[in-house]
Amino acid sequence: MEKKSFTCDYNEGAHPLILQRLLETNMIQEPGYGEDSFTASAKEKIRQAAGCPEAEVFFLVGGTQTNATVIDAMLRSNEGVIAASTGHIAVHEAGAVEFCGHKVITIPQQEGKISPEGLASYLKAFYADPTWPHMVAPGMVYTSWPTEYGTLYSRDELLRIRGICKDYGIKLFIDGARLGYGLMSDAADLDLPAMARLCDAFYIGGTKVGALCGEAVIFPDGNAPRNFFSTIKQHGALLAKGRLTGIQFDTLFTDGLYFKIARNAIERAMEMKALFERKGIPLFKDSPTNQQFPILTDEQMAAIEGKVLYETWEKLTDGRTVTRFATSWATTREDIALLETIL
Amino acid sequence: MEKKSFTCDYNEGAHPLILQRLLETNMIQEPGYGEDSFTASAKEKIRQAAGCPEAEVFFLVGGTQTNATVIDAMLRSNEGVIAASTGHIAVHEAGAVEFCGHKVITIPQQEGKISPEGLASYLKAFYADPTWPHMVAPGMVYTSWPTEYGTLYSRDELLRIRGICKDYGIKLFIDGARLGYGLMSDAADLDLPAMARLCDAFYIGGTKVGALCGEAVIFPDGNAPRNFFSTIKQHGALLAKGRLTGIQFDTLFTDGLYFKIARNAIERAMEMKALFERKGIPLFKDSPTNQQFPILTDEQMAAIEGKVLYETWEKLTDGRTVTRFATSWATTREDIALLETIL
Amino acid sequence: MEKKSFTCDYNEGAHPLILQRLLETNMIQEPGYGEDSFTASAKEKIRQAAGCPEAEVFFLVGGTQTNATVIDAMLRSNEGVIAASTGHIAVHEAGAVEFCGHKVITIPQQEGKISPEGLASYLKAFYADPTWPHMVAPGMVYTSWPTEYGTLYSRDELLRIRGICKDYGIKLFIDGARLGYGLMSDAADLDLPAMARLCDAFYIGGTKVGALCGEAVIFPDGNAPRNFFSTIKQHGALLAKGRLTGIQFDTLFTDGLYFKIARNAIERAMEMKALFERKGIPLFKDSPTNQQFPILTDEQMAAIEGKVLYETWEKLTDGRTVTRFATSWATTREDIALLETIL
Amino acid sequence: MEKKSFTCDYNEGAHPLILQRLLETNMIQEPGYGEDSFTASAKEKIRQAAGCPEAEVFFLVGGTQTNATVIDAMLRSNEGVIAASTGHIAVHEAGAVEFCGHKVITIPQQEGKISPEGLASYLKAFYADPTWPHMVAPGMVYTSWPTEYGTLYSRDELLRIRGICKDYGIKLFIDGARLGYGLMSDAADLDLPAMARLCDAFYIGGTKVGALCGEAVIFPDGNAPRNFFSTIKQHGALLAKGRLTGIQFDTLFTDGLYFKIARNAIERAMEMKALFERKGIPLFKDSPTNQQFPILTDEQMAAIEGKVLYETWEKLTDGRTVTRFATSWATTREDIALLETIL
C-alpha cells in the first residue's frame, strides 16, 4: 500500500514501545488466562490512572466483543439496551447484541449523541404506555465517547444522562473504543477519573489507540457482574495468553504513554481540520477528536484519487460525499503536510 | 516466575520469528478486518500446505471462540453437536456452545476419543427411539485432534467417523487447537492435506503452537457457511487489526516453521516421557503428543514442590494424582535435563 | 365487565361450534403432540382450502410464539428480518425475535405497510454499502396481513415484494393473526389460495378469529425447515393435547365457518365505520378490516366514559386521541346499535 | 381409536366441569393477557390452597415452555441448571433450555431422583476444581415431582436439597407437571403448602391433570423475577385469551377438584399395580404415582397387541421391554377391570 492512508486509526501495527516490551518479556514464563504478572500490573496502573482503587478491570480483545459481553452480562434476560440510532452496536456490529438475545432500542441522535431530554422523553413515554410490558424494557443506556461522529458528550450531559438512568433503575455503559482521543481533545471537560465516577461500566480502547488489540473494561466500584470471568470465557473473549493484553496495557499506562499518543492524534487532527477549512472544504460534523468528516465533491475526489486513502461515509442528496479522514497515534506532521500538497 | 513451568503450551510469548516479523511490518499501513496483504498471503500459504486450493480460510483469535463460532454457523438452530464427554466444548468452555443455543450431546470416550462404534451406536439408538423429535437431533460431530488427553485418532478412525457422519447427513468438525503437535507426532498417520480431506471444517491452532493468539479455520471445499465473515463479527471474533493474525500465520507457514516448532515439542515430550519411565513414574494415558500425564504420589509431589510447575488433573481413588506436564515449541533439551535433576 | 367492549377481537371465549365440538369429542382418547385424528383432519381441510395439497401445516398456540418460531427456523443464525417500523415483531412482542438471536430490521411504513419501493431501496442501499458484512444481512421480509393498522397489501404489492425477495434470495413470511378479517374484507383482492402462492410461509390466525387459541402455520410447497416439529418443541410451542388446536381448526374449516365468522366482523366493522362517519368522527386510517381507528376529543371520550370500552392508541399533537374499536366474529348488529346510542 | 389407551395422562380432553365452565362463561367479555377476572380468581384460590398469600402466580401453556421460561428468568446469563440425567429438561425438551443459552448440567440419578449427597458431592467437587471459572457454574437445581419415573422425593430429601442450594447460593425449582399425582399419592409426606415453603419456584401442572392446557407457576414469596410478565411474552408463552387458563385453574381449585381427580388417578394406578403383581408381571420402578412401568416379555406384548395401548420405554438386555401404563383423572374402575381381562 503505497498511498498514505487516513481511512482509520488501526492501519498500522502497535506503538513501538509495545512491541519492544513484547520482545523483552517474550521468553518469561507466565500463567495463562490473565493470571500473569503483566496483567496484574496493568490493572493496578489503570485503577490508579482512573482514580478508582476499588475498580475491577478486565482485558478483552476487541470492541464488538466487549460491547456484547458487557451488555449481556449487565442486562437481565428480558431487557434491552438504549443506543443512538447511529450507535455502533445498532449499526456496525453484525447484530452481536441481538445474538445475545437483547434488543437494541434506538432513539434519535444529534451529532451522534442522544440528548438527556431525548432519553428522558423516551423513558417517560415508554412507561406511560400501558402496553409497555409487551415491549422490551430498557435496562441500560449505551453511549460511545467519542461517538461514531467524533463528537463528545460534555460532563454535564453525561451527568444528566446518569441521573435519568438512576431514576429509572437502569445502567450507564460507555464504549470507549476511542477513549484516549476523547480525553485528550481540547473539547473534553472530563478526565479519566471523572469518567469512572459517572458510569456503571466503561472501557479504555486499546485497538484504536496504539495496541495490536485489547480493550480494558472497568467496573469502577468493583461492581462487575457475578463470575464475569466466566462470562468472558463463555463469549469466547478470553485470551489464553492474557499476557498479550496485559503487556500492552501495562506499557500504555506507564509514563502516560496512552495519553501522549492520543494527544498526538488530536494535534494532527486539528491541523487536518484547519487544513480542510483553509482549502474551503466543509466539514459534515464539528468533530473535536481524531475523526474528521470533510464533504467532498466528485471533482475533489477524482483529484486526489490514487494519492491518499480515506473512507466514504455517506452520499448527500446534492451529490457530494461525506468522507472520513482519521488520524491516530501514528500520524505525523509530515503526513498532514503531505495531505496539504494533495488536496 | 522463577520455577520452570510445564503447566501448558502457552506459558511464553510467541516464536521469535513472529515477533521479528511484527516488528518489521509494524509501520506498514494496511486495511483492517483481514483485508490486509499479510492475511491474504497467509491464507494462500495455508491452502497450499493443506493441499486444498479451493479452501476458504478465516483467522479467529482463540479456541473457545473458534469452536462456538464455527459450530453455531454450521448447525441449524434446532441441532446439537456430539462430543466426547471429555471434549473441550463439553467441559472447559464455560458453556459457550450452549450460549449460542445448541446442546452439546456427550457420548462415552476412551482415551479422550469417541469410537466409530460408539458414535454409530448412539446415532442408531437415537433414531430408533420414536420420541427422537422431542430430543435434540445432532447436526455435527466435534472431535479434537490431538484430544484433551493428548491422544490421536488414526486416519482410519476418522474416515470411519466421517462415513458415519455422511450416512446421517451430519458434519464433522475437528478442533485443532494443538494440530501441529498431532501432525508431528510419530504416532500420526495423516498429514495436513489428509486432514483437510476428511472433515467439513477444522482449524490449525496458533495460540498453543507459537503464536500470541490466533486459530486458522479451514473449510476445505470452499464450503464456508454463507456470510461467515458476518458470523465472525457477530460473535465478536473479528480483529480490527487482522494483520495480527495474518502476520503470525504467514510467518508460521513460511519455510515450514509451524511444523518445525511443533516437532520440537514432540521430541522434548518423548524425552520427558522416557524420563518418567526411567524414573518409574507411571503415565495415566499413553500420549504420543506434547501433553504427558504422569501419576504422582503425594511424596513425589512434595519433593518437587517449588522447583517445577505442572498442572494437577485429577485425584485417583488410591490417593495419587494425575498431573499434566506439557512441552511446547519453546521447550529446550536443557529444560528436560533440568527436570531430570528435579524428579 | 358490564360495559360493552370493543377493545379487541379476543374479548370472548370461542365460537360456540368450537365449544360444542370440544364437548362432543372430550372423552375420545387420542395420542398427544398433534398425532391425533382431529389434527390430521384439520390439516387436510386447510390444505384444501388453501389449494396447496403439498403444504406442510403446523398448529402453534399464539401469535408472538408463532412469529418467533417460524422466523428463527427460517433464518440463518447470522440473519435478521425486515419489518415495518410498526410491525408487531418490532414493537409488541417483548423482543421475542431478538431473544432468538435475530435483529428486527425496521424500515419506514405508510399506513402500516412497507412499500415495494421502500424495500427495494433499503436492499439496494444495504448491499451498496461496502461495510455491509459488518451489519446484519436480511434473510426474510415479515409483513402482517392485515397490518397493525387494519390495512391490507394488495395482491400486486405482495407480488412485487415477493419478486424483490426472490431477487435478493430472501424469504417472505406473512403474519396472518387476523387473516380471516383480511380475506373477507371488500378491499381484499386475493383469497386463501392466492395468499399461499405468494409467500414462503404464512399463518391463519385462530386466536383472534373465533378460537380459544391457535395459529395454523402453512409452508405452501412442503418447504418447512428441517425437523420443524423439534423446533416447535424447542420453542415451547408444542401442545401436549394437540387435539385442542386440531379440533378448533377442524371446526373452523368445516363448512367455511372461519370465513363466515370473519365476514361477520367485517360487516359489523363497516357499519361501525359508517357510524363514525355519520357522527362526524374522523378516522386515523382508512381501514377496510375489523379494526377502526376513530380520533376522539377529550370531550367525546368523557361523554362515553363508563359506557363502552375501547383502546387508546396514541395522542395527537392537537390533544385528540387515536383510539381503536375492534369488531370480531362475536360482534352483533345490536352491539353496533348500542354504540350508536352511546356516541 | 377403539383400543383402550394407557399411553399417557393426556389422552382425553378436559375434566367435564372445566368444559362446562368454559361454556357458561363463553360470551362474557373480559380483557386479554391474564387481566381477566377468572385469572384473578384462580390466582387467589391457588395462593390460598398453597398457603402462601404473598405468592406471585402466573399461568403458562405447557410444561417445556414453563421450564424454559422460568429457568431462563431465574438464571444469570452465564449460569447453568443442575438436573438428574433422566430429567425432562435434559432429555425430552428438544434443547429448550440450551436454546435460551443455558447448559443443563446432569448428575447421576437413582429412581429418577438426584440425592442430596450426590448434589453436595457434585457442588463440592465443582468448586474444588481450580478451573471451575472455565466451566458453567450452576445457578439452580431442577427436580421434577413426581419424577419421570413416577417416584417422589420425600420432604426430608427436598429440605436437604434446599439446604445445599442455600449453602451455595443457588435456586431450587420444582417441575410439577404431575404435581397433583404426587400430592395425592399415599407415599407423599408433604402437601401443597409444604411444597411452597421448600422451593424458590414450582408449578402446578394442569395439562396432565385434567386441563386442556396450562401450568400454574408459583413464586411462593412474591419472588418472581423482575418483569416476569414480559419474559413470558418474550418466550411466546402469553395467551391472548388468558381466560382459557384462568377458567381452567379456577375450576380445578374450586371445591378441591384438582385433588379429587388426581386422587382418582392414584387409586386406579394402585389397582393397576396390584393387578400387575397378581399377574406376576414385574415392575421396573416402585412408583407410588400414576405412572407404572411393567416389564413385559415379547410374548406378553404379542398377546395384548391390538387390545390395549401403552408406551414402550426401554429394551432390557435380556430382551424384555420396560413399558409405561399411565392412569389419569379420566381412568375408571372399568378401565382397570378391562385391563385385567386383557393381560
CSV table of C-alpha atoms in Angstrom, one decimal, chain B residues 50-341:
chain,number,residue,atom,x,y,z
B,50,ALA,CA,-3.2,-28.2,3.2
B,51,GLY,CA,-3.4,-29.1,-0.4
B,52,CYS,CA,-6.8,-27.6,-0.9
B,53,PRO,CA,-6.7,-24.7,-3.3
B,54,GLU,CA,-10.5,-24.3,-3.1
B,55,ALA,CA,-10.4,-23.9,0.7
B,56,GLU,CA,-11.9,-20.8,2.5
B,57,VAL,CA,-9.6,-19.8,5.4
B,58,PHE,CA,-10.5,-17.5,8.2
B,59,PHE,CA,-8.5,-16.3,11.2
B,60,LEU,CA,-10.1,-16.1,14.6
B,61,VAL,CA,-8.5,-15.3,17.9
B,62,GLY,CA,-8.9,-18.2,20.3
B,63,GLY,CA,-10.0,-21.7,20.7
B,64,THR,CA,-13.3,-21.4,22.6
B,65,GLN,CA,-14.3,-18.6,20.3
B,66,THR,CA,-13.5,-20.6,17.2
B,67,ASN,CA,-15.4,-23.6,18.4
B,68,ALA,CA,-18.5,-21.7,19.3
B,69,THR,CA,-18.4,-19.6,16.1
B,70,VAL,CA,-17.9,-22.5,13.7
B,71,ILE,CA,-20.4,-24.8,15.4
B,72,ASP,CA,-23.1,-22.2,15.6
B,73,ALA,CA,-22.6,-21.3,11.9
B,74,MET,CA,-22.7,-24.9,10.7
B,75,LEU,CA,-25.6,-26.1,12.8
B,76,ARG,CA,-29.3,-25.4,12.2
B,77,SER,CA,-30.9,-23.6,15.0
B,78,ASN,CA,-32.5,-26.8,16.4
B,79,GLU,CA,-29.5,-29.0,16.2
B,80,GLY,CA,-26.9,-30.1,18.7
B,81,VAL,CA,-23.3,-31.2,18.5
B,82,ILE,CA,-21.9,-34.6,19.5
B,83,ALA,CA,-18.7,-34.6,21.6
B,84,ALA,CA,-16.7,-36.9,23.8
B,85,SER,CA,-17.7,-36.5,27.4
B,86,THR,CA,-14.2,-35.1,27.9
B,87,GLY,CA,-14.4,-32.9,24.9
B,88,HIS,CA,-13.3,-29.3,25.4
B,89,ILE,CA,-16.6,-27.8,24.4
B,90,ALA,CA,-18.4,-30.1,26.8
B,91,VAL,CA,-16.3,-29.2,29.8
B,92,HIS,CA,-14.0,-26.2,29.7
B,93,GLU,CA,-15.6,-23.6,27.5
B,94,ALA,CA,-18.0,-22.1,30.1
B,95,GLY,CA,-21.0,-23.2,28.1
B,96,ALA,CA,-20.0,-21.2,25.0
B,97,VAL,CA,-21.8,-23.6,22.7
B,98,GLU,CA,-25.0,-23.6,24.8
B,99,PHE,CA,-24.8,-19.8,24.9
B,100,CYS,CA,-25.3,-20.0,21.2
B,101,GLY,CA,-28.4,-22.1,21.7
B,102,HIS,CA,-27.0,-25.5,20.9
B,103,LYS,CA,-26.9,-28.6,23.2
B,104,VAL,CA,-23.6,-30.4,23.5
B,105,ILE,CA,-24.5,-34.1,23.3
B,106,THR,CA,-21.9,-36.1,25.1
B,107,ILE,CA,-21.1,-39.7,24.3
B,108,PRO,CA,-18.7,-42.0,26.1
B,109,GLN,CA,-14.9,-41.7,25.4
B,110,GLN,CA,-11.9,-43.9,25.7
B,111,GLU,CA,-8.5,-42.2,26.0
B,112,GLY,CA,-10.3,-38.9,25.2
B,113,LYS,CA,-11.7,-40.3,21.9
B,114,ILE,CA,-15.1,-41.3,20.8
B,115,SER,CA,-15.1,-44.6,18.8
B,116,PRO,CA,-16.7,-45.0,15.4
B,117,GLU,CA,-18.7,-47.9,17.0
B,118,GLY,CA,-19.8,-45.7,19.9
B,119,LEU,CA,-20.9,-43.0,17.5
B,120,ALA,CA,-22.8,-45.3,15.3
B,121,SER,CA,-24.5,-46.9,18.2
B,122,TYR,CA,-25.6,-43.6,19.6
B,123,LEU,CA,-27.0,-42.5,16.3
B,124,LYS,CA,-28.8,-45.7,15.6
B,125,ALA,CA,-30.4,-45.7,19.1
B,126,PHE,CA,-31.3,-42.0,18.7
B,127,TYR,CA,-33.3,-42.5,15.6
B,128,ALA,CA,-34.7,-45.8,16.7
B,129,ASP,CA,-36.4,-44.0,19.6
B,130,PRO,CA,-39.8,-42.9,18.4
B,131,THR,CA,-39.6,-39.9,20.7
B,132,TRP,CA,-36.5,-38.5,19.0
B,133,PRO,CA,-38.2,-35.4,17.6
B,134,HIS,CA,-38.7,-34.4,21.2
B,135,MET,CA,-34.9,-34.6,21.7
B,136,VAL,CA,-32.0,-32.6,20.2
B,137,ALA,CA,-31.0,-34.1,16.8
B,138,PRO,CA,-27.3,-34.0,16.2
B,139,GLY,CA,-26.1,-31.9,13.3
B,140,MET,CA,-22.4,-32.3,13.8
B,141,VAL,CA,-19.6,-34.4,15.4
B,142,TYR,CA,-16.9,-32.4,17.2
B,143,THR,CA,-13.6,-34.1,17.9
B,144,SER,CA,-10.3,-32.6,19.0
B,145,TRP,CA,-7.1,-33.8,17.4
B,146,PRO,CA,-5.0,-34.3,19.5
B,147,THR,CA,-7.6,-34.8,22.2
B,148,GLU,CA,-7.6,-33.3,25.6
B,149,TYR,CA,-5.6,-36.4,26.7
B,150,GLY,CA,-3.0,-35.9,24.1
B,151,THR,CA,-4.2,-38.9,22.1
B,152,LEU,CA,-4.7,-39.1,18.4
B,153,TYR,CA,-7.4,-40.6,16.2
B,154,SER,CA,-5.9,-42.7,13.4
B,155,ARG,CA,-6.7,-41.8,9.9
B,156,ASP,CA,-8.9,-44.9,9.7
B,157,GLU,CA,-10.8,-43.9,12.8
B,158,LEU,CA,-11.5,-40.5,11.4
B,159,LEU,CA,-12.5,-41.9,8.0
B,160,ARG,CA,-15.0,-44.3,9.7
B,161,ILE,CA,-16.4,-41.4,11.8
B,162,ARG,CA,-16.7,-39.3,8.6
B,163,GLY,CA,-18.5,-42.2,6.9
B,164,ILE,CA,-21.0,-42.4,9.7
B,165,CYS,CA,-21.5,-38.7,9.7
B,166,LYS,CA,-22.2,-38.8,6.0
B,167,ASP,CA,-24.7,-41.7,6.4
B,168,TYR,CA,-26.6,-39.5,8.9
B,169,GLY,CA,-26.2,-36.2,7.0
B,170,ILE,CA,-24.2,-34.6,9.7
B,171,LYS,CA,-21.0,-32.6,9.7
B,172,LEU,CA,-17.5,-33.4,11.0
B,173,PHE,CA,-15.6,-30.6,12.7
B,174,ILE,CA,-12.1,-31.0,14.1
B,175,ASP,CA,-10.7,-28.8,16.8
B,176,GLY,CA,-7.0,-28.5,16.0
B,177,ALA,CA,-6.0,-26.2,18.8
B,178,ARG,CA,-2.9,-28.4,19.1
B,179,LEU,CA,-3.0,-29.6,15.5
B,180,GLY,CA,0.8,-29.2,14.9
B,181,TYR,CA,1.6,-31.4,17.9
B,182,GLY,CA,-0.6,-34.1,16.4
B,183,LEU,CA,0.7,-33.8,12.9
B,184,MET,CA,4.3,-34.0,14.1
B,185,SER,CA,3.8,-37.0,16.4
B,186,ASP,CA,5.4,-40.2,15.4
B,187,ALA,CA,2.0,-41.8,16.0
B,188,ALA,CA,0.2,-39.7,13.4
B,189,ASP,CA,-0.7,-41.5,10.2
B,190,LEU,CA,-2.0,-38.4,8.5
B,191,ASP,CA,-0.7,-35.1,7.3
B,192,LEU,CA,-2.3,-31.7,6.8
B,193,PRO,CA,-3.8,-32.5,3.3
B,194,ALA,CA,-5.2,-35.7,4.6
B,195,MET,CA,-6.8,-33.9,7.5
B,196,ALA,CA,-8.3,-31.4,5.1
B,197,ARG,CA,-9.8,-34.2,3.0
B,198,LEU,CA,-11.6,-36.0,5.8
B,199,CYS,CA,-13.7,-33.3,7.5
B,200,ASP,CA,-16.1,-30.5,6.8
B,201,ALA,CA,-14.1,-27.9,8.8
B,202,PHE,CA,-11.1,-27.9,11.0
B,203,TYR,CA,-8.7,-25.4,12.5
B,204,ILE,CA,-5.0,-25.0,12.8
B,205,GLY,CA,-4.2,-23.8,16.3
B,206,GLY,CA,-1.8,-20.9,16.6
B,207,THR,CA,-2.2,-19.9,20.2
B,208,LYS,CA,-0.7,-23.2,21.6
B,209,VAL,CA,1.8,-23.6,18.7
B,210,GLY,CA,3.9,-20.5,18.8
B,211,ALA,CA,1.6,-17.6,18.1
B,212,LEU,CA,0.5,-14.9,20.5
B,213,CYS,CA,-3.0,-15.7,19.5
B,214,GLY,CA,-4.9,-17.0,16.5
B,215,GLU,CA,-6.6,-20.0,15.0
B,216,ALA,CA,-6.9,-20.6,11.3
B,217,VAL,CA,-10.3,-22.1,10.3
B,218,ILE,CA,-10.4,-24.1,7.1
B,219,PHE,CA,-13.4,-25.0,5.1
B,220,PRO,CA,-11.6,-27.4,2.7
B,221,ASP,CA,-14.0,-27.3,-0.2
B,222,GLY,CA,-14.8,-23.7,-0.1
B,223,ASN,CA,-17.8,-24.7,2.0
B,224,ALA,CA,-17.9,-21.9,4.5
B,225,PRO,CA,-21.4,-21.1,5.8
B,226,ARG,CA,-23.0,-18.2,3.9
B,227,ASN,CA,-21.7,-14.8,5.1
B,228,PHE,CA,-19.3,-16.4,7.6
B,229,PHE,CA,-17.4,-13.1,7.8
B,230,SER,CA,-20.6,-11.6,9.4
B,231,THR,CA,-20.9,-14.5,11.7
B,232,ILE,CA,-17.3,-13.9,12.9
B,233,LYS,CA,-18.2,-10.3,13.5
B,234,GLN,CA,-21.4,-11.2,15.2
B,235,HIS,CA,-19.5,-13.5,17.6
B,236,GLY,CA,-17.1,-10.7,18.5
B,237,ALA,CA,-14.3,-12.7,16.9
B,238,LEU,CA,-13.2,-10.3,14.2
B,239,LEU,CA,-9.9,-8.5,14.8
B,240,ALA,CA,-9.8,-4.9,13.6
B,241,LYS,CA,-6.1,-5.3,13.1
B,242,GLY,CA,-6.4,-8.6,11.2
B,243,ARG,CA,-2.8,-8.2,10.3
B,244,LEU,CA,-2.0,-9.5,13.8
B,245,THR,CA,-3.2,-13.0,12.9
B,246,GLY,CA,-2.2,-12.6,9.2
B,247,ILE,CA,1.4,-11.9,10.0
B,248,GLN,CA,1.6,-14.6,12.6
B,249,PHE,CA,0.2,-17.3,10.3
B,250,ASP,CA,2.2,-16.0,7.4
B,251,THR,CA,5.3,-16.5,9.4
B,252,LEU,CA,4.3,-19.9,10.8
B,253,PHE,CA,3.6,-21.2,7.3
B,254,THR,CA,6.8,-19.8,5.8
B,255,ASP,CA,9.6,-22.4,5.4
B,256,GLY,CA,7.5,-24.9,7.4
B,257,LEU,CA,8.1,-23.1,10.7
B,258,TYR,CA,4.8,-24.3,12.2
B,259,PHE,CA,5.8,-27.9,11.7
B,260,LYS,CA,9.4,-27.4,12.9
B,261,ILE,CA,8.5,-25.9,16.1
B,262,ALA,CA,5.7,-28.4,16.7
B,263,ARG,CA,8.2,-31.2,16.1
B,264,ASN,CA,10.5,-29.7,18.7
B,265,ALA,CA,7.7,-30.0,21.3
B,266,ILE,CA,7.1,-33.7,20.3
B,267,GLU,CA,10.8,-34.5,20.6
B,268,ARG,CA,11.0,-32.9,24.0
B,269,ALA,CA,7.8,-34.6,25.1
B,270,MET,CA,9.2,-38.0,24.1
B,271,GLU,CA,12.3,-37.3,26.1
B,272,MET,CA,10.2,-36.3,29.0
B,273,LYS,CA,8.1,-39.4,28.6
B,274,ALA,CA,11.2,-41.6,28.6
B,275,LEU,CA,12.4,-39.7,31.7
B,276,PHE,CA,9.2,-40.5,33.6
B,277,GLU,CA,9.5,-44.1,32.6
B,278,ARG,CA,13.1,-44.3,33.7
B,279,LYS,CA,12.1,-42.8,37.0
B,280,GLY,CA,9.4,-45.4,37.4
B,281,ILE,CA,6.6,-42.9,37.3
B,282,PRO,CA,3.5,-44.3,35.6
B,283,LEU,CA,1.6,-42.4,32.9
B,284,PHE,CA,-2.1,-42.1,33.0
B,285,LYS,CA,-2.5,-42.1,29.3
B,286,ASP,CA,-0.1,-43.3,26.6
B,287,SER,CA,0.1,-39.9,24.9
B,288,PRO,CA,2.1,-39.6,21.7
B,289,THR,CA,1.9,-35.8,21.7
B,290,ASN,CA,3.1,-32.8,23.7
B,291,GLN,CA,1.0,-33.4,26.8
B,292,GLN,CA,2.1,-36.1,29.2
B,293,PHE,CA,0.1,-37.3,32.3
B,294,PRO,CA,2.4,-38.7,34.9
B,295,ILE,CA,0.7,-40.1,38.1
B,296,LEU,CA,2.5,-38.8,41.2
B,297,THR,CA,2.3,-39.8,44.8
B,298,ASP,CA,2.0,-37.1,47.5
B,299,GLU,CA,5.6,-37.7,48.4
B,300,GLN,CA,6.7,-37.2,44.8
B,301,MET,CA,4.7,-34.0,44.6
B,302,ALA,CA,6.2,-32.7,47.9
B,303,ALA,CA,9.7,-33.5,46.7
B,304,ILE,CA,9.4,-31.3,43.6
B,305,GLU,CA,7.3,-28.6,45.2
B,306,GLY,CA,8.8,-25.2,44.4
B,307,LYS,CA,11.1,-26.5,41.8
B,308,VAL,CA,8.9,-27.1,38.8
B,309,LEU,CA,5.3,-26.2,37.8
B,310,TYR,CA,2.8,-28.5,36.3
B,311,GLU,CA,-1.0,-29.0,36.4
B,312,THR,CA,-2.9,-31.3,38.6
B,313,TRP,CA,-5.5,-33.1,36.5
B,314,GLU,CA,-7.5,-35.4,38.8
B,315,LYS,CA,-7.2,-37.3,42.1
B,316,LEU,CA,-7.2,-41.1,41.9
B,317,THR,CA,-9.0,-43.2,44.4
B,318,ASP,CA,-5.7,-44.5,45.7
B,319,GLY,CA,-4.6,-41.0,46.7
B,320,ARG,CA,-2.2,-40.5,43.8
B,321,THR,CA,-2.7,-37.6,41.5
B,322,VAL,CA,-2.8,-37.4,37.7
B,323,THR,CA,-0.7,-34.5,36.6
B,324,ARG,CA,0.0,-32.8,33.3
B,325,PHE,CA,3.4,-31.8,32.0
B,326,ALA,CA,3.3,-30.1,28.6
B,327,THR,CA,6.1,-29.2,26.3
B,328,SER,CA,5.9,-26.7,23.5
B,329,TRP,CA,7.7,-25.0,20.7
B,330,ALA,CA,9.7,-23.2,23.5
B,331,THR,CA,10.8,-26.2,25.5
B,332,THR,CA,14.5,-27.0,25.3
B,333,ARG,CA,16.7,-30.0,25.9
B,334,GLU,CA,18.0,-28.1,28.9
B,335,ASP,CA,14.5,-27.9,30.3
B,336,ILE,CA,14.2,-31.6,30.1
B,337,ALA,CA,17.7,-32.1,31.6
B,338,LEU,CA,16.7,-29.7,34.4
B,339,LEU,CA,13.5,-31.7,35.0
B,340,GLU,CA,15.6,-34.9,35.3
B,341,THR,CA,17.6,-33.3,38.1
